mmCIF file of C-alpha atoms in Angstrom:
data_model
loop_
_atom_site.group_PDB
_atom_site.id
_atom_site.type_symbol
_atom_site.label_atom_id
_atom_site.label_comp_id
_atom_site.label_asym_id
_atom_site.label_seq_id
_atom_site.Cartn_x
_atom_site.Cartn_y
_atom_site.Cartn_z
ATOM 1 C CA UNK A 1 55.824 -67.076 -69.646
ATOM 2 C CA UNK A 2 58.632 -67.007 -67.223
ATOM 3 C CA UNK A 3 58.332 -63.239 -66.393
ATOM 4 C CA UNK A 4 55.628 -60.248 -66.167
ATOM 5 C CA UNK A 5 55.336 -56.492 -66.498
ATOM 6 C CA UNK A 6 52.296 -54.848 -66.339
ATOM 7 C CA UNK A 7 52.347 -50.564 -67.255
ATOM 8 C CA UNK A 8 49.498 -48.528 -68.203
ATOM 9 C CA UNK A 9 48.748 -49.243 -71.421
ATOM 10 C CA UNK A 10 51.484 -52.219 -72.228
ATOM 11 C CA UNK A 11 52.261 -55.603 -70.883
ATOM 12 C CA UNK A 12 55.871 -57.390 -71.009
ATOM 13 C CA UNK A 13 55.805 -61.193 -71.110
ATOM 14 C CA UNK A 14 59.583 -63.048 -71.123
ATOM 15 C CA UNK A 15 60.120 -66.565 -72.094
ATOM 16 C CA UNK A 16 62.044 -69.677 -71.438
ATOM 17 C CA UNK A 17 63.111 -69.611 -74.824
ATOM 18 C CA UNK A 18 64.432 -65.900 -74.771
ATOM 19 C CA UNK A 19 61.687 -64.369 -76.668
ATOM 20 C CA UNK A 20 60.266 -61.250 -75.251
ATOM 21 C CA UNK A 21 57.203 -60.147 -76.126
ATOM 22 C CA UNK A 22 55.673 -56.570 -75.964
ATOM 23 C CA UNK A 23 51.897 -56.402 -75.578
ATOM 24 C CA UNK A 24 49.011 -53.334 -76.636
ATOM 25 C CA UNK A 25 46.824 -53.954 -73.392
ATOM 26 C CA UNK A 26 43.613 -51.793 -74.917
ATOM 27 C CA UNK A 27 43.750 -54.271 -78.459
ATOM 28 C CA UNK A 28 45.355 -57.539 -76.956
ATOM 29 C CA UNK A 29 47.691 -57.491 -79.958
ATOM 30 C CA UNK A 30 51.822 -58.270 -79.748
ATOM 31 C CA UNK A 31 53.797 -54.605 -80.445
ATOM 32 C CA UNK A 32 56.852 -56.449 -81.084
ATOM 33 C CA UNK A 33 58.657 -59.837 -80.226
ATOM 34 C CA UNK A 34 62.701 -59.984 -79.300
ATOM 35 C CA UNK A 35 65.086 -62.210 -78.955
ATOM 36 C CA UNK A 36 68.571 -62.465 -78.459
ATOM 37 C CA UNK A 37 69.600 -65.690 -77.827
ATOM 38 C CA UNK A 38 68.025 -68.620 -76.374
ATOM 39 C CA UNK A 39 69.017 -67.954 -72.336
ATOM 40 C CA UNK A 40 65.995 -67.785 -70.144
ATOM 41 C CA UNK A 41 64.620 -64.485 -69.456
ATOM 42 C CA UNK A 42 63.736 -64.786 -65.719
ATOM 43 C CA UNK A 43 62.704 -60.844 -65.428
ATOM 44 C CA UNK A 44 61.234 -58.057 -67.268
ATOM 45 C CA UNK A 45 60.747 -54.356 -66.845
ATOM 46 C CA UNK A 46 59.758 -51.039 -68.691
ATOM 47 C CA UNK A 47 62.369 -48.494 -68.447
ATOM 48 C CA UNK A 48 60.436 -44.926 -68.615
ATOM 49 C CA UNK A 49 58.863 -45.896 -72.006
ATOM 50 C CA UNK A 50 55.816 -48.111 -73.386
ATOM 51 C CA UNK A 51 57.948 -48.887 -75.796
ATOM 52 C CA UNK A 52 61.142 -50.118 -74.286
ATOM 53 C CA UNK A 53 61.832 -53.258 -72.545
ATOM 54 C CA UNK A 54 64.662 -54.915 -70.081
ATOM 55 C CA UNK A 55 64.678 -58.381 -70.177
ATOM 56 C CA UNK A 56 67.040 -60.341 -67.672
ATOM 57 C CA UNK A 57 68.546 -63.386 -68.585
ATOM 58 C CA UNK A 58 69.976 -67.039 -67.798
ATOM 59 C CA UNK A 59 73.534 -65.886 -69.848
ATOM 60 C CA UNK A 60 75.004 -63.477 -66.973
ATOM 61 C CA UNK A 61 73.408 -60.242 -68.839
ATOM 62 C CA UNK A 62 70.308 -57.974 -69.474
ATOM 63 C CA UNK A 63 69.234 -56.213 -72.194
ATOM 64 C CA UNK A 64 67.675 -52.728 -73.145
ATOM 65 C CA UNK A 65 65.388 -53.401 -75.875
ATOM 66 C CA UNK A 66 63.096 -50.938 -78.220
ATOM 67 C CA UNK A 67 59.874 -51.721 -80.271
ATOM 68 C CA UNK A 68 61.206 -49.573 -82.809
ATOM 69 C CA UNK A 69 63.967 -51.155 -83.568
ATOM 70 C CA UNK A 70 62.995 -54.671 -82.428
ATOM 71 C CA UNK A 71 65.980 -56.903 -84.857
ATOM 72 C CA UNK A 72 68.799 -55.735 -82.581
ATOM 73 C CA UNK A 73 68.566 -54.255 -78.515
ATOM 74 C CA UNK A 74 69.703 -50.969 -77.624
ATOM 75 C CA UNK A 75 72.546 -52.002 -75.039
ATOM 76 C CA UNK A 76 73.404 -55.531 -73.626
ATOM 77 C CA UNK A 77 74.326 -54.720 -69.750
ATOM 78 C CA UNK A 78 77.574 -56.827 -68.764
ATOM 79 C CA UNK A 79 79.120 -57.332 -65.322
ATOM 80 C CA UNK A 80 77.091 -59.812 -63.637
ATOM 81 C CA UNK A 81 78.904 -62.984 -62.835
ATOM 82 C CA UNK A 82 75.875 -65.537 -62.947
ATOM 83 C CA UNK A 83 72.583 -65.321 -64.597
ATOM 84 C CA UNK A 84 70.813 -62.158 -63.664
ATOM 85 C CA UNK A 85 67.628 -62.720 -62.285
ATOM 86 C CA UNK A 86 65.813 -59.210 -61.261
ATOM 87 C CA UNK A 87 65.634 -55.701 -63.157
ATOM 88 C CA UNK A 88 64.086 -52.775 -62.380
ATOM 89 C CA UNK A 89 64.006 -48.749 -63.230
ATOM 90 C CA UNK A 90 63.095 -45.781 -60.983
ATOM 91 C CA UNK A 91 62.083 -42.929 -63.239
ATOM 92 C CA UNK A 92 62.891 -40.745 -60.515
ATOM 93 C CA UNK A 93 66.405 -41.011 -60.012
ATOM 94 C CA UNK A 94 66.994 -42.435 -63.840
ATOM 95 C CA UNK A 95 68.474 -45.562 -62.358
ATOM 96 C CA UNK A 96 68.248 -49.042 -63.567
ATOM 97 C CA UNK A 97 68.759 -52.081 -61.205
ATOM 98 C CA UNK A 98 69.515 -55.667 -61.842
ATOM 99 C CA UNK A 99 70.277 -58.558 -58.897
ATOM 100 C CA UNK A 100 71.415 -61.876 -59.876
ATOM 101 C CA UNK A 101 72.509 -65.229 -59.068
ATOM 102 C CA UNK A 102 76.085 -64.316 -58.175
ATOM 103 C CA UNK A 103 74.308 -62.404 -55.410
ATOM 104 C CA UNK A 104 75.505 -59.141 -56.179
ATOM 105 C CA UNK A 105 72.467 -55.967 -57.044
ATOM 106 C CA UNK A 106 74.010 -53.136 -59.405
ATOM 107 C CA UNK A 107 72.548 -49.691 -60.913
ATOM 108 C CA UNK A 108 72.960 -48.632 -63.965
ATOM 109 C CA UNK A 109 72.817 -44.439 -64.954
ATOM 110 C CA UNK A 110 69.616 -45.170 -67.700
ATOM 111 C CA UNK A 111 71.068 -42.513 -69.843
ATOM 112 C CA UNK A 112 74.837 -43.269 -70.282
ATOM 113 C CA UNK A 113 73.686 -46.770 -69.594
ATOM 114 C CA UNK A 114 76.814 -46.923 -67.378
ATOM 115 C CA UNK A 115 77.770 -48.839 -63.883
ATOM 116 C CA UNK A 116 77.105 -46.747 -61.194
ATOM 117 C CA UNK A 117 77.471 -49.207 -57.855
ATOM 118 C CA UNK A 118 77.471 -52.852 -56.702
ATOM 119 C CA UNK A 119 76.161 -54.028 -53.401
ATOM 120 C CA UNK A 120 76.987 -57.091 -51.820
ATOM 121 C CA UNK A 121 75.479 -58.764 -48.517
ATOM 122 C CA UNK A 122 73.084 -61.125 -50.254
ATOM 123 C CA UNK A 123 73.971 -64.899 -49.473
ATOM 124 C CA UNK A 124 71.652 -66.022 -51.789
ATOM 125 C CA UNK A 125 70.763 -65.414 -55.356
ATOM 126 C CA UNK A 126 69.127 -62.166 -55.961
ATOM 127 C CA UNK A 127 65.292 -62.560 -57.260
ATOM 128 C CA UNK A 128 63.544 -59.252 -56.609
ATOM 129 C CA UNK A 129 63.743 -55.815 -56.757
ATOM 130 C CA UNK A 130 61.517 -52.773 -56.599
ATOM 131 C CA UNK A 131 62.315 -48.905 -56.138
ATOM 132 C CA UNK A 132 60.236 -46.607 -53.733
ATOM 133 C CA UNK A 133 58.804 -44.232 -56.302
ATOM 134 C CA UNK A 134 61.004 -40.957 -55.194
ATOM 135 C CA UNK A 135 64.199 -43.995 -56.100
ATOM 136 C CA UNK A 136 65.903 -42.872 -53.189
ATOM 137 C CA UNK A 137 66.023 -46.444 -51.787
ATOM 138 C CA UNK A 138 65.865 -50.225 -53.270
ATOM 139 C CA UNK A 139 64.625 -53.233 -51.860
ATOM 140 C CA UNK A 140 66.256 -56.487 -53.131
ATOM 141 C CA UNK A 141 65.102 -59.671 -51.782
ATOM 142 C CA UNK A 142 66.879 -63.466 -52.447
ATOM 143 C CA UNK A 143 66.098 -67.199 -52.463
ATOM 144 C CA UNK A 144 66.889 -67.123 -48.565
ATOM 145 C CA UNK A 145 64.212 -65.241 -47.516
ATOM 146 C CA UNK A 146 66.235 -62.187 -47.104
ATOM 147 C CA UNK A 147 65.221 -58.605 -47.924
ATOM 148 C CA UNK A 148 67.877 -55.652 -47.480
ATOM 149 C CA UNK A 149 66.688 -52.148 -48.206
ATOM 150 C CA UNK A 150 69.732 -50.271 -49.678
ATOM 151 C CA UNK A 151 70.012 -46.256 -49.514
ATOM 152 C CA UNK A 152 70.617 -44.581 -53.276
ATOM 153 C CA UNK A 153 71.733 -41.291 -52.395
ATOM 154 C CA UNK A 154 74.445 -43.260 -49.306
ATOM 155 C CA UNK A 155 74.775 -46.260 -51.735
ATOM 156 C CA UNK A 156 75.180 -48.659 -49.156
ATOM 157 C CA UNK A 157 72.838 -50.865 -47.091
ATOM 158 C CA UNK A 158 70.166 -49.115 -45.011
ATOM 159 C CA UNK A 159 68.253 -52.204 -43.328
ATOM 160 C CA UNK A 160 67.539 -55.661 -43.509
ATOM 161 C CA UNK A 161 64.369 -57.170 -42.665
ATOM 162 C CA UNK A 162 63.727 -60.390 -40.872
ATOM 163 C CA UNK A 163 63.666 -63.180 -43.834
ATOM 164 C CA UNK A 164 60.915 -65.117 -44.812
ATOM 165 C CA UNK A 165 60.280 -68.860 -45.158
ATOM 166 C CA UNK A 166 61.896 -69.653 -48.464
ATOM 167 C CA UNK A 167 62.426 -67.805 -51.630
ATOM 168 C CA UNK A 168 60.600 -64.078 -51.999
ATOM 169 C CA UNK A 169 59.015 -64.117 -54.992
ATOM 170 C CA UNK A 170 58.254 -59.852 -55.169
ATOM 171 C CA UNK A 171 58.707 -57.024 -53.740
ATOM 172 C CA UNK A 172 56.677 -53.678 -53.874
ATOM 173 C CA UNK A 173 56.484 -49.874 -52.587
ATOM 174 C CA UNK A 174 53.588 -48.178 -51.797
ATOM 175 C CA UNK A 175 52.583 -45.160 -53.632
ATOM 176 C CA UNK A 176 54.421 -43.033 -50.623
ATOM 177 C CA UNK A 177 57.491 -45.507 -50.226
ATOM 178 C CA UNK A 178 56.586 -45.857 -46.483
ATOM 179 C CA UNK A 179 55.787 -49.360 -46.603
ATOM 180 C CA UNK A 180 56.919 -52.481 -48.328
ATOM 181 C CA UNK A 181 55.177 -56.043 -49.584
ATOM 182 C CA UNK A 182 56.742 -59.046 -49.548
ATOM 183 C CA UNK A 183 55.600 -62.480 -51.286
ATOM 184 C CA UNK A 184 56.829 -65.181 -50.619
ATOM 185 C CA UNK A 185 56.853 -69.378 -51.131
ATOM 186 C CA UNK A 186 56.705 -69.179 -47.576
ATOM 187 C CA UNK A 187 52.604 -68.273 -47.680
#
């Protein structure tokens, strides 16, 4: 697998093939399998539902994908201008994000499935992204080393931490939203 999502009672694996897979954690037995084409899926998410995927790909898009209808996704999300690398959801605020290689993050309204905003600042290709869990802010991170905390409610940049050495592979909020982990290739 390329790509990981862990929930409470489902895991997400995507491929370098562009199969998606949709786990039963309690049974260890495949829900469903998806794919749209054969572009990389670098990143995977659940959006608010076991039973619902978004799966980022190598062809400039993402997807929104359902187990119950598992032949054909919901939505295909356009507007990236390089493979997109990085989703994520905050059920808080109802807000999907995606970050990609043309270094550009966006949100998404989860219900109209519309664009909402585009920041820019990242010099690299965006790689990670995480929510705090009231969605009122999002970290993205890129292959630089860079991490910029953007405000939801201002929708514009609130801080940038110092970078690390090399790539950030993920990014997480505590429980809270006070404090934020980094990994990176750095160690």
């Amino acid at each position: 697998p390329t790509s990981l999502a862990v929930g409470a009672t489902r895991a997400i694996t995507g491929h370098k093939d562009g199969r998606v897979m949709l786990w039963d954690l309690e049974y260890g037995l495949r829900v469903a399998s998806f794919k749209r084409n054969e572009a990389n899926i670098w990143a995977v998410s659940f959006p608010g539902s076991p039973e619902r995927v978004l799966a980022a790909s190598n062809d400039w898009k993402f997807a929104l994908l359902d187990a119950r209808t598992p032949v054909l996704p919901v939505h295909v999300f356009e507007g990236h201008e390089n493979a997109v690398q990085a989703v994520a959801f905050s059920s808080a605020r109802n807000l999907i994000a995606s970050g990609g290689a043309d270094r550009t993050v966006r949100t998404w309204h989860a219900e109209t499935l519309a664009a909402r905003s585009i920041y820019r600042g990242h010099r690299e290709h965006v790689v990670a992204l995480a929510f705090t869990p009231d969605g009122r802010r999002l970290a993205s991170a890129d292959l630089g080393g860079n991490v910029r905390i953007w405000s939801m409610s201002l929708r514009r940049l609130g801080r940038s931490i110092p970078p690390h050495l090399g790539k950030v592979a993920a990014l997480a909020f505590s429980g809270d939203g006070h404090w934020l982990a980094t990994a990176g290739e750095g160690g």
